Coordinates of C-alpha atoms in Angstrom, one line a residue:
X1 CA 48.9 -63.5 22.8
X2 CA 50.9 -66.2 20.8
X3 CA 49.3 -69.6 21.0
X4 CA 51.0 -73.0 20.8
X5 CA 50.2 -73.5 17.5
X6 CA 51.5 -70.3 16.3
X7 CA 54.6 -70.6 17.8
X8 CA 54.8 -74.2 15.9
X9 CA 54.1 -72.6 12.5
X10 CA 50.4 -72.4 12.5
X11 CA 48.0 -71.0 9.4
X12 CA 45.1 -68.7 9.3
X13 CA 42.8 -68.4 6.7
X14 CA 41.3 -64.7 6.5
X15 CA 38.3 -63.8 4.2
X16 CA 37.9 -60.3 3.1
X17 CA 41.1 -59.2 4.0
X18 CA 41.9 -56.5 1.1
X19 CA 41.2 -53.4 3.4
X20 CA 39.4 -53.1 6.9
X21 CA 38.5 -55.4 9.7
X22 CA 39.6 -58.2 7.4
X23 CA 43.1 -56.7 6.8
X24 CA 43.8 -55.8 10.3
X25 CA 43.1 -59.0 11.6
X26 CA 45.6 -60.7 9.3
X27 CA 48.1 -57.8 10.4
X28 CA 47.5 -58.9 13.9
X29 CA 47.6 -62.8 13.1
X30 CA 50.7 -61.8 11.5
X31 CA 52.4 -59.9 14.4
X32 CA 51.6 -63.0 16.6
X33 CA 53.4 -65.8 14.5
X34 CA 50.7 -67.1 12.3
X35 CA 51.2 -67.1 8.3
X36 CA 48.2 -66.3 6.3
X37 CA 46.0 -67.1 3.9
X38 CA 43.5 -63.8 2.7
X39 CA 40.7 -63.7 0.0
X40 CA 39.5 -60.7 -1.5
X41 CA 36.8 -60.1 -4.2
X42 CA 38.9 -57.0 -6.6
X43 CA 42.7 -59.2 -7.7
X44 CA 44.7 -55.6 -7.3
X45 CA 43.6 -55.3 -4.2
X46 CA 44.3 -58.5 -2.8
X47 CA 47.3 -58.2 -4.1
X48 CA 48.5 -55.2 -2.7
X49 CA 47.4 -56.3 0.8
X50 CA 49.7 -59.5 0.5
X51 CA 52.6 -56.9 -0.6
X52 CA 51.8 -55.0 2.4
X53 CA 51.6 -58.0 4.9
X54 CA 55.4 -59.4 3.0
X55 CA 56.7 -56.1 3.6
X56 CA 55.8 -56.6 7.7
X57 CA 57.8 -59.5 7.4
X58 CA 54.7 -62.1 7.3
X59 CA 54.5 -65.6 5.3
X60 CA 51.4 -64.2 3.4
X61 CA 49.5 -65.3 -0.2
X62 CA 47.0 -64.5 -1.4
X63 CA 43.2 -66.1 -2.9
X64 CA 41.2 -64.1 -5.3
X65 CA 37.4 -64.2 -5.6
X66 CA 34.0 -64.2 -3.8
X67 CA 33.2 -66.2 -0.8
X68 CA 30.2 -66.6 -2.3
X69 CA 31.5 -69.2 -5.0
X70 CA 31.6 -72.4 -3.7
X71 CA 34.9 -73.3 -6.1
X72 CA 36.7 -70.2 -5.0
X73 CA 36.0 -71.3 -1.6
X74 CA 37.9 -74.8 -2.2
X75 CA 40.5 -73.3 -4.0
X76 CA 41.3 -70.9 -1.2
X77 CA 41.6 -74.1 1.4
X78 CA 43.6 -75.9 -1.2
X79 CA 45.8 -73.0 -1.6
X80 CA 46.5 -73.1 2.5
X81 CA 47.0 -77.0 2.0
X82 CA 49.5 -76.5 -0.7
X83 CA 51.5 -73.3 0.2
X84 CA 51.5 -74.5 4.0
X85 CA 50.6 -78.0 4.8
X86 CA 48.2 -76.8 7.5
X87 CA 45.2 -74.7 8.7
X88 CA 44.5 -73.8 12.1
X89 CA 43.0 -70.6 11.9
X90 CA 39.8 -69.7 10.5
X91 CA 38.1 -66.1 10.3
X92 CA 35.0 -65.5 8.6
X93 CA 34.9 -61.7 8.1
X94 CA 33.8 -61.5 4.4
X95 CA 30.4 -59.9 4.5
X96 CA 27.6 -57.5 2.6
X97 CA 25.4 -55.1 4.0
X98 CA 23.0 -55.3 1.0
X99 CA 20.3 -55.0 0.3
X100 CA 19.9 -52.1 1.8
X101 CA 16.3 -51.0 2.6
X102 CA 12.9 -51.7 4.6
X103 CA 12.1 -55.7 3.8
X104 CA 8.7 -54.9 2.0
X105 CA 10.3 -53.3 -0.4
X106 CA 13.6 -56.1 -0.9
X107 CA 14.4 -58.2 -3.1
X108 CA 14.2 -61.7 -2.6
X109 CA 17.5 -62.7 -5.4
X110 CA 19.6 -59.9 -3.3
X111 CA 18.1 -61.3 -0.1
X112 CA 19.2 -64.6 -0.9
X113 CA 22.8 -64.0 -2.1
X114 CA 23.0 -61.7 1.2
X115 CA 22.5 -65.4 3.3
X116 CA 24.9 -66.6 1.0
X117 CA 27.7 -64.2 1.8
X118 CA 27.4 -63.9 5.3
X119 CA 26.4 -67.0 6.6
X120 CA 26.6 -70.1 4.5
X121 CA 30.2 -69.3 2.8
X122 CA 30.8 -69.3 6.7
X123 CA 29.7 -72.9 6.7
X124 CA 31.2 -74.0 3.9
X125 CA 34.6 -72.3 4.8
X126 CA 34.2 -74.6 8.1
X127 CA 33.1 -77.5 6.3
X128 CA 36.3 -77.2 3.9
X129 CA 38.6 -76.6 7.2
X130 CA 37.3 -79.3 9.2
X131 CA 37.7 -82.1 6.2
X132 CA 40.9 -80.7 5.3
X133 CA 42.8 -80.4 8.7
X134 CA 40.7 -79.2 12.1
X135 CA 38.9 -82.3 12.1
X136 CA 42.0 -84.7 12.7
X137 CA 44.5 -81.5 14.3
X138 CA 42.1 -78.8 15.9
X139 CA 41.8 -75.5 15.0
X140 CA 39.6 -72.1 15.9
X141 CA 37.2 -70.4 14.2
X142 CA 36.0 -67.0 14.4
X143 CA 32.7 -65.4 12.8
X144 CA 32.8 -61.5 12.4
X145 CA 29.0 -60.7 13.6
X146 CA 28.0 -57.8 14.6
X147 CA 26.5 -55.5 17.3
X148 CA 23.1 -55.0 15.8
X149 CA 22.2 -59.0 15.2
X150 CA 20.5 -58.8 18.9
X151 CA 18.3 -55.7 17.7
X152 CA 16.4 -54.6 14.5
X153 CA 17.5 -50.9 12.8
X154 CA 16.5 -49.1 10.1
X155 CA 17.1 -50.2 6.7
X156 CA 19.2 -53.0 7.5
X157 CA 17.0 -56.0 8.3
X158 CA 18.7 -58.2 5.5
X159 CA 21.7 -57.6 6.8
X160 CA 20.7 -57.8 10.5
X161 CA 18.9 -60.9 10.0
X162 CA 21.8 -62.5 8.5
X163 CA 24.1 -61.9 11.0
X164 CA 21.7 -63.3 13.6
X165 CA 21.7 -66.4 11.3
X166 CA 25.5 -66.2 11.5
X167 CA 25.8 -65.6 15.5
X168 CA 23.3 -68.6 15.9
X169 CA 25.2 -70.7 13.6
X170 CA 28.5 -70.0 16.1
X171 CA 26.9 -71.0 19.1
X172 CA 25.5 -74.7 16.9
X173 CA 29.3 -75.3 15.4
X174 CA 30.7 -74.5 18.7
X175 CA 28.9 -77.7 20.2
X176 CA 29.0 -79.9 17.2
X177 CA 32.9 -79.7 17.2
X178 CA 34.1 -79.8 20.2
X179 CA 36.5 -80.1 22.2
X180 CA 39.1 -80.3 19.0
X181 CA 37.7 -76.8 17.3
X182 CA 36.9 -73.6 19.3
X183 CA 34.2 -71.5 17.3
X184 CA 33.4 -67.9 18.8
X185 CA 32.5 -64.4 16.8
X186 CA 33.4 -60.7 17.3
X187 CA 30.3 -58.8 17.5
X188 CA 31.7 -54.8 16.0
X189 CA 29.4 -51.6 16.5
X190 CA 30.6 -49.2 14.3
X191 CA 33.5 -49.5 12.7
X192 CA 35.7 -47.2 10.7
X193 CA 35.8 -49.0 7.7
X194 CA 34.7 -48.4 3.8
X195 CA 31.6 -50.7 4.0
X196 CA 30.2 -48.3 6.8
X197 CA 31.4 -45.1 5.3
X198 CA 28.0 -44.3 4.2
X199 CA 27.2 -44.2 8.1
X200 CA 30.6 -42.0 9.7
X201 CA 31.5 -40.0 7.2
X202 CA 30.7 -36.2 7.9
X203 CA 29.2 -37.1 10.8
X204 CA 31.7 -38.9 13.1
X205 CA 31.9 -36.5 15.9
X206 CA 28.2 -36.6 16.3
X207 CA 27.6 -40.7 16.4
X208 CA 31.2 -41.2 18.7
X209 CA 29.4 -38.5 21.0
X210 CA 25.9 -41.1 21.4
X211 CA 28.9 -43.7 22.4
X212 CA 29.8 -44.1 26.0
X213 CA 33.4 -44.7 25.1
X214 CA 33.5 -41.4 22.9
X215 CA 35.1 -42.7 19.6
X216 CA 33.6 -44.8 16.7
X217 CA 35.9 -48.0 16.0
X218 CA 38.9 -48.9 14.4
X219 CA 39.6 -52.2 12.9
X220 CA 42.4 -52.6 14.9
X221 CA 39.5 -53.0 18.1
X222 CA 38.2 -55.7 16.5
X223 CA 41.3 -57.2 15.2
X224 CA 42.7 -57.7 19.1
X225 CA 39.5 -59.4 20.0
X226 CA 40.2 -61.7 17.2
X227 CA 44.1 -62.8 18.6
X228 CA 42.7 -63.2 22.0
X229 CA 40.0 -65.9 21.3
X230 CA 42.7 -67.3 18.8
X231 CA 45.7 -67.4 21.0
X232 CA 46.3 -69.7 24.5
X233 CA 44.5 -67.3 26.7
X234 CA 41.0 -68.1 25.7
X235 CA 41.7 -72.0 25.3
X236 CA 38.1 -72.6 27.8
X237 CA 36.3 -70.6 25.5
X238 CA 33.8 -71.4 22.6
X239 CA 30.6 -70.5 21.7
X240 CA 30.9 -67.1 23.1
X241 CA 30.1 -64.2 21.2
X242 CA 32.6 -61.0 22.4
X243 CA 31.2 -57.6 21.8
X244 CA 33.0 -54.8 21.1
X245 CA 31.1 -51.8 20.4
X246 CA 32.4 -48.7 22.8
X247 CA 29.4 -49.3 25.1
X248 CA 26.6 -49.2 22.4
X249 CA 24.2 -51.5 24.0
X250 CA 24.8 -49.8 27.4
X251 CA 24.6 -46.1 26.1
X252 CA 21.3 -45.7 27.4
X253 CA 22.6 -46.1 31.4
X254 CA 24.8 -43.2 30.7
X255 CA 23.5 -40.1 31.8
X256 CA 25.7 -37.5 29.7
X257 CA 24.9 -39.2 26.1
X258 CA 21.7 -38.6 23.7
X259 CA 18.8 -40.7 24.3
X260 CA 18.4 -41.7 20.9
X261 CA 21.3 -44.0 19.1
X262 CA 22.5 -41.4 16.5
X263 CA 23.7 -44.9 14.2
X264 CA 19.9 -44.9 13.7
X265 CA 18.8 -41.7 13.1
X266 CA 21.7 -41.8 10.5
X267 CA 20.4 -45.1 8.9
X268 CA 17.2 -43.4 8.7
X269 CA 18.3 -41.1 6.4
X270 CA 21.4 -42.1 4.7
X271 CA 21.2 -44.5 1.7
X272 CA 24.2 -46.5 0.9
X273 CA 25.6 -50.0 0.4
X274 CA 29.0 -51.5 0.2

């Protein structure tokens, strides 16, 4: 799934891509031609990520610091200016899943900076693309959403709530720049990844068992959905949101699974943040 642009050099500009979804997206922009740009809060990991992506055989460097900051945010732009001249690919995947808790009994400082992680360092990051190169080139952007932005769960209404923000804000960017910049998100369910630890661990054969695909995700799932709406093959498509969440939100048609969506019952009694 190579798109024209990769084959011609193109750049992609990865946020949170030290470990997990983040990290196997830039493997797989990687594998299909694109050289890279990733951010990542902690340096030494960062760092070894772009050791492992050099050692693949990708053009990779590296940007430390929180999307959060707007100057980190710049610099990481500049950087893909600099280092490559262009910037084709964007992919918003940074993200928080704090506060964690019932919303009478959140903060409203931890609140905030949650809307600032996950949706307006989104915006910016598109802002800073668009002025820099999409707006005169083209380009594509991908938000990482999630599953659970079309429903409420326990303990995670911050979280949910700002991914809604973030899945609406797609759709808005997707008609305000066309037809030179495609925007689109991955919605994930459950992913095996260290921010959602808290939820799969010690209990993974229960919650894949609730699924009607039989697994919890990898990265890699939502990495591939990523190079499709990236590459040639989804070139008549923006504003769409693709899902990818082993069958959550059509569990309840199968007959053989548990009523109840174990994700649920384990957010209801697991505490946690990452």
């Amino acid at each position: 799934m190579t798109s024209a642009q990769a084959r011609e050099g193109a750049v992609a500009l990865v946020t949170g891509a030290s470990r997990g979804i983040g990290l196997a997206v830039a493997r797989g922009l990687a594998e299909s031609g694109h050289r890279l740009v990733i951010t990542a809060r902690a340096p030494d990991a960062l760092q070894a990520a772009v050791a492992e992506l050099r050692a693949d055989g990708a053009e990779a460097v590296g940007c430390a610091g929180g999307v959060a900051d707007s100057a980190r945010a710049q610099a990481c732009v500049a950087l893909a200016m600099r280092e490559f001249g262009r910037l084709d690919v964007l992919v918003n995947n940074a993200a928080t899943n704090a506060p964690y808790g019932a919303l009478m009994d959140v903060d409203l400082t931890r609140w905030r900076a949650a809307f600032t992680v996950n949706v307006e360092a989104a915006l910016r990051l598109t802002q800073l693309a668009w002025r820099s190169w999409m707006g005169e080139h083209g380009g594509t952007v991908v938000n990482i959403c999630t599953e659970g932005a079309s429903h409420v769960g326990p303990n995670v209404g911050a979280y949910g709530t700002s991914k809604a923000a973030l899945l609406h804000l797609t759709a808005q960017l997707a008609g305000e720049l066309a037809p030179s910049v495609r925007v689109n998100s991955v919605s994930p369910g459950l992913i095996r990844t260290e921010m959602a630890r808290f939820v799969w661990d010690g209990a993974e054969e229960q919650l894949a068992a609730s699924l009607p695909l039989g697994r919890i995700g990898e990265p890699e799932d939502v990495a591939r959905a990523v190079a499709w709406l990236v590459s040639d093959a989804a070139e008549w498509v923006t504003g769409a949101d693709v899902l990818v969440d082993g069958g959550t939100r059509v569990r309840a048609a199968a007959a053989d699974k548990a009523s109840s969506y174990a994700v649920h019952e384990r957010l209801r009694t697991t505490t946690g943040e990452a």
